[in-house]
Amino acid sequence: MAFEGLSEKLNATFKRLRGKGRLSESDVREGMREVRLALLEADVSYKVVKDFVARVTERCVGSDVLDSLTPAQQVVKIVNEELTALMGGANARLTMASKGPTIVMMVGLQGAGKTTNGAKLAGLMHRQFGKRPLLVACDVYRPAAITQLQVVGEQLQIPVFEMGQENPVTIAQEALKYAKDHGHDMVFLDTAGRLHIDEALMDELKAIKSAVRPTEILLVVDAMTGQDAVNAAGAFDEALGIDGVMLTKLDGDARGGAALSIRASTGKPIKFVGTGEKLDQIELFHPERMASRILGMGDMLTFIEKAEQQYDEKQAKKLEEKLRKNKLTLSDYLEQLEQLQGMGDLSQIAGMLPGGMGKQLEGAELDGKQMAHTKAIIQSMTPLERENPQILNASRKRRIAAGCGLEVVDVNRLLKSFEMLQQLTKSMTKGKFRGIPGMGGMPAMSGKMHGFGRKKRFK
């Protein structure tokens, strides 16, 4: 999980400060030394760390903090504010063209994930903002680059414009004409990369930029390369003038130094982050939310946004009414599991939950095989049985197991999980129940429910 090591070290430091009650200036300076070491170990650049710690220390040793009733909490608040400022302060969005299609030129080194993440971004624009994007294959050098773009475009149902091995400048110009003629309001140019920055690469990118005048030049960098990602951002900006950065593979970088260094080192904002391999695992980058995650405070806004994308409002109200009356059915149970599955990797969800809640979910994963078993069992039941699972006697269970190709023990395991859910919701419906939209108060977060595992998948 991103920032895992940094989060643990910072929280250990703040825990020690809270344990002291009153703080002296020496206590604060000792804590800041630990913060400095934690940031350096997270691969944040030395200059960025030095300036960051100096700003935080200056604010923390003031009388407003040291004389307050909760000095340690004030220190955490200041660190949170400075982390947010370090990463850009506010969310930086894509610039949209006032007239004609918005042209987004994707640039970067080979291996950063430019092709896939450019398509992911086009998918996000279509899915969340109702845009009509066009993907353009301008990488005519890398073997199978065009095919790769066509494959992900087809999966996302986004058209791909290609002209084979033609000159990339010509391809970009013709794609722009095509977009105007066919009503595409966004054009994403997938340009060629190199294993290293060289004159030939930059000359080609400059020629494309000059020919089509992109609205936005977005640099794609691999978070796992740490300071190399920061150096690449600086070099591309100097040669080309980038408008922002998309940070990929953030889920695989436990340190997170690139995310904390890029804005301060280059002045260019991180606009999007890739959080996994799936084509919907891309997020707008919110500095304040990321700072909150780093400090173990969670990111409930992103969590709720993910939940809201998975639920139908009428369906959610209907479910809430059933929960209040304790009339949850097995059909409802299956719908909730599928909605939770649609929210993505549980390890990423863990990073959005504050403190102990996130820790409880770490390592938990949805078992796709168990999900398939659950669905098969419920679909093998009659509508009457789904609505009234209490009527499932031994003979009915044998029929259901035979119908889905499983064992009676699998049917019993599902019914036991459902019974646990009913007991929990019953205890929560006495005027106190408040479910996450579309989640219906599902207790599946415990890692113990049917279809869930911890490290090893639940059998």
XYZ file of C-alpha atoms in Angstrom, residues 76-239:
164
model
C -0.400 16.792 13.621
C -2.696 19.507 12.225
C 0.292 21.571 11.083
C 2.017 18.545 9.493
C -1.243 17.731 7.691
C -1.542 21.279 6.338
C 2.098 21.365 5.223
C 1.871 17.935 3.553
C -1.188 19.152 1.660
C 0.657 22.302 0.571
C 3.714 20.226 -0.409
C 1.608 18.180 -2.845
C -0.051 21.210 -4.382
C -2.722 22.367 -1.958
C -5.793 21.823 -4.114
C -6.840 19.314 -6.732
C -5.543 20.356 -10.172
C -7.904 19.387 -12.973
C -7.414 18.995 -16.705
C -7.721 22.193 -18.694
C -10.635 21.983 -21.126
C -10.610 23.744 -24.503
C -13.153 26.546 -24.841
C -13.653 25.714 -28.520
C -13.159 22.469 -30.403
C -11.952 19.196 -28.897
C -9.683 19.200 -25.849
C -6.344 17.682 -26.919
C -4.422 15.811 -24.236
C -0.903 14.838 -25.253
C 0.372 11.902 -23.172
C 4.179 11.847 -22.897
C 6.708 9.879 -20.883
C 9.433 7.266 -20.886
C 8.907 3.688 -22.009
C 7.602 1.438 -19.238
C 5.797 4.153 -17.261
C 2.394 2.863 -18.428
C 1.618 5.675 -20.864
C -0.589 3.701 -23.281
C -2.724 1.931 -20.686
C -3.052 4.930 -18.374
C -3.896 7.284 -21.229
C -6.761 4.927 -22.049
C -7.719 4.755 -18.346
C -7.905 8.547 -18.268
C -10.073 8.615 -21.394
C -12.316 6.030 -19.715
C -12.566 8.168 -16.570
C -13.521 11.222 -18.622
C -16.225 9.228 -20.396
C -17.517 7.474 -17.276
C -17.604 10.346 -14.785
C -17.855 13.448 -16.966
C -19.822 12.239 -19.983
C -17.094 13.070 -22.507
C -16.738 11.460 -25.957
C -12.997 10.722 -26.125
C -10.897 9.482 -29.035
C -7.641 7.585 -28.508
C -4.907 8.241 -31.067
C -1.995 5.856 -31.758
C 1.029 8.112 -32.338
C 3.588 5.565 -31.075
C 4.706 3.974 -34.365
C 7.983 2.532 -33.071
C 7.277 0.204 -30.177
C 6.161 -3.258 -31.311
C 2.462 -3.870 -30.685
C 1.878 -0.353 -29.289
C -1.019 0.213 -31.691
C -2.511 -3.200 -30.911
C -2.207 -2.542 -27.172
C -4.102 0.732 -27.523
C -6.796 -0.960 -29.627
C -7.244 -3.725 -27.039
C -7.711 -1.352 -24.076
C -9.836 0.960 -26.212
C -12.161 -1.909 -27.055
C -12.395 -2.938 -23.386
C -13.349 0.635 -22.455
C -15.561 1.038 -25.552
C -13.532 4.036 -26.710
C -12.647 4.341 -30.433
C -8.994 4.325 -31.524
C -7.642 6.323 -34.472
C -4.554 4.845 -36.143
C -2.716 5.145 -39.474
C -0.146 2.393 -39.023
C 3.485 3.496 -39.389
C 2.778 6.980 -40.786
C 4.588 10.048 -39.450
C 3.284 10.731 -35.898
C 2.767 14.430 -36.690
C 0.550 13.528 -39.647
C -1.363 11.006 -37.523
C -2.044 13.638 -34.843
C -3.252 16.176 -37.426
C -5.547 13.701 -39.189
C -6.904 12.468 -35.850
C -7.862 16.025 -34.922
C -9.786 16.406 -38.190
C -11.492 13.063 -37.577
C -12.469 14.078 -34.035
C -14.054 17.324 -35.262
C -15.974 15.506 -37.999
C -17.272 12.762 -35.683
C -18.191 14.771 -32.587
C -15.369 13.737 -30.233
C -14.843 16.410 -27.573
C -11.561 14.982 -26.227
C -8.529 13.608 -28.080
C -5.827 11.624 -26.268
C -2.527 11.336 -28.153
C -0.514 8.254 -27.158
C 3.009 9.353 -28.142
C 6.216 7.317 -28.331
C 8.536 6.921 -25.367
C 12.177 5.951 -25.012
C 14.154 4.078 -22.379
C 15.882 7.386 -21.666
C 15.429 11.044 -22.550
C 17.173 11.897 -25.828
C 17.151 14.588 -28.503
C 15.247 12.491 -31.075
C 12.392 11.837 -28.649
C 12.062 15.477 -27.664
C 12.254 16.721 -31.258
C 9.343 14.466 -32.248
C 7.241 15.547 -29.265
C 7.980 19.205 -29.987
C 6.884 18.687 -33.615
C 3.566 17.138 -32.512
C 3.046 19.948 -29.994
C 3.681 22.580 -32.666
C 1.355 20.877 -35.177
C -1.758 20.352 -33.036
C -1.273 22.805 -30.123
C -2.462 20.459 -27.324
C -4.669 21.875 -24.592
C -2.806 19.828 -22.024
C 0.528 17.973 -21.986
C 0.375 15.275 -19.341
C 3.531 13.447 -18.281
C 3.111 9.824 -17.180
C 5.700 8.693 -14.613
C 6.152 5.477 -12.641
C 5.894 6.137 -8.883
C 8.075 3.124 -8.144
C 11.094 4.807 -9.754
C 11.159 7.343 -6.903
C 13.551 10.218 -7.513
C 14.042 9.112 -11.139
C 10.374 10.014 -11.668
C 11.058 13.489 -10.275
C 14.133 13.884 -12.513
C 12.116 12.764 -15.567
C 9.419 15.316 -14.744
C 12.019 18.079 -14.573
C 13.629 17.072 -17.893
C 10.322 16.779 -19.801
C 9.112 20.103 -18.415
C 12.317 21.880 -19.396
C 12.212 20.522 -22.946
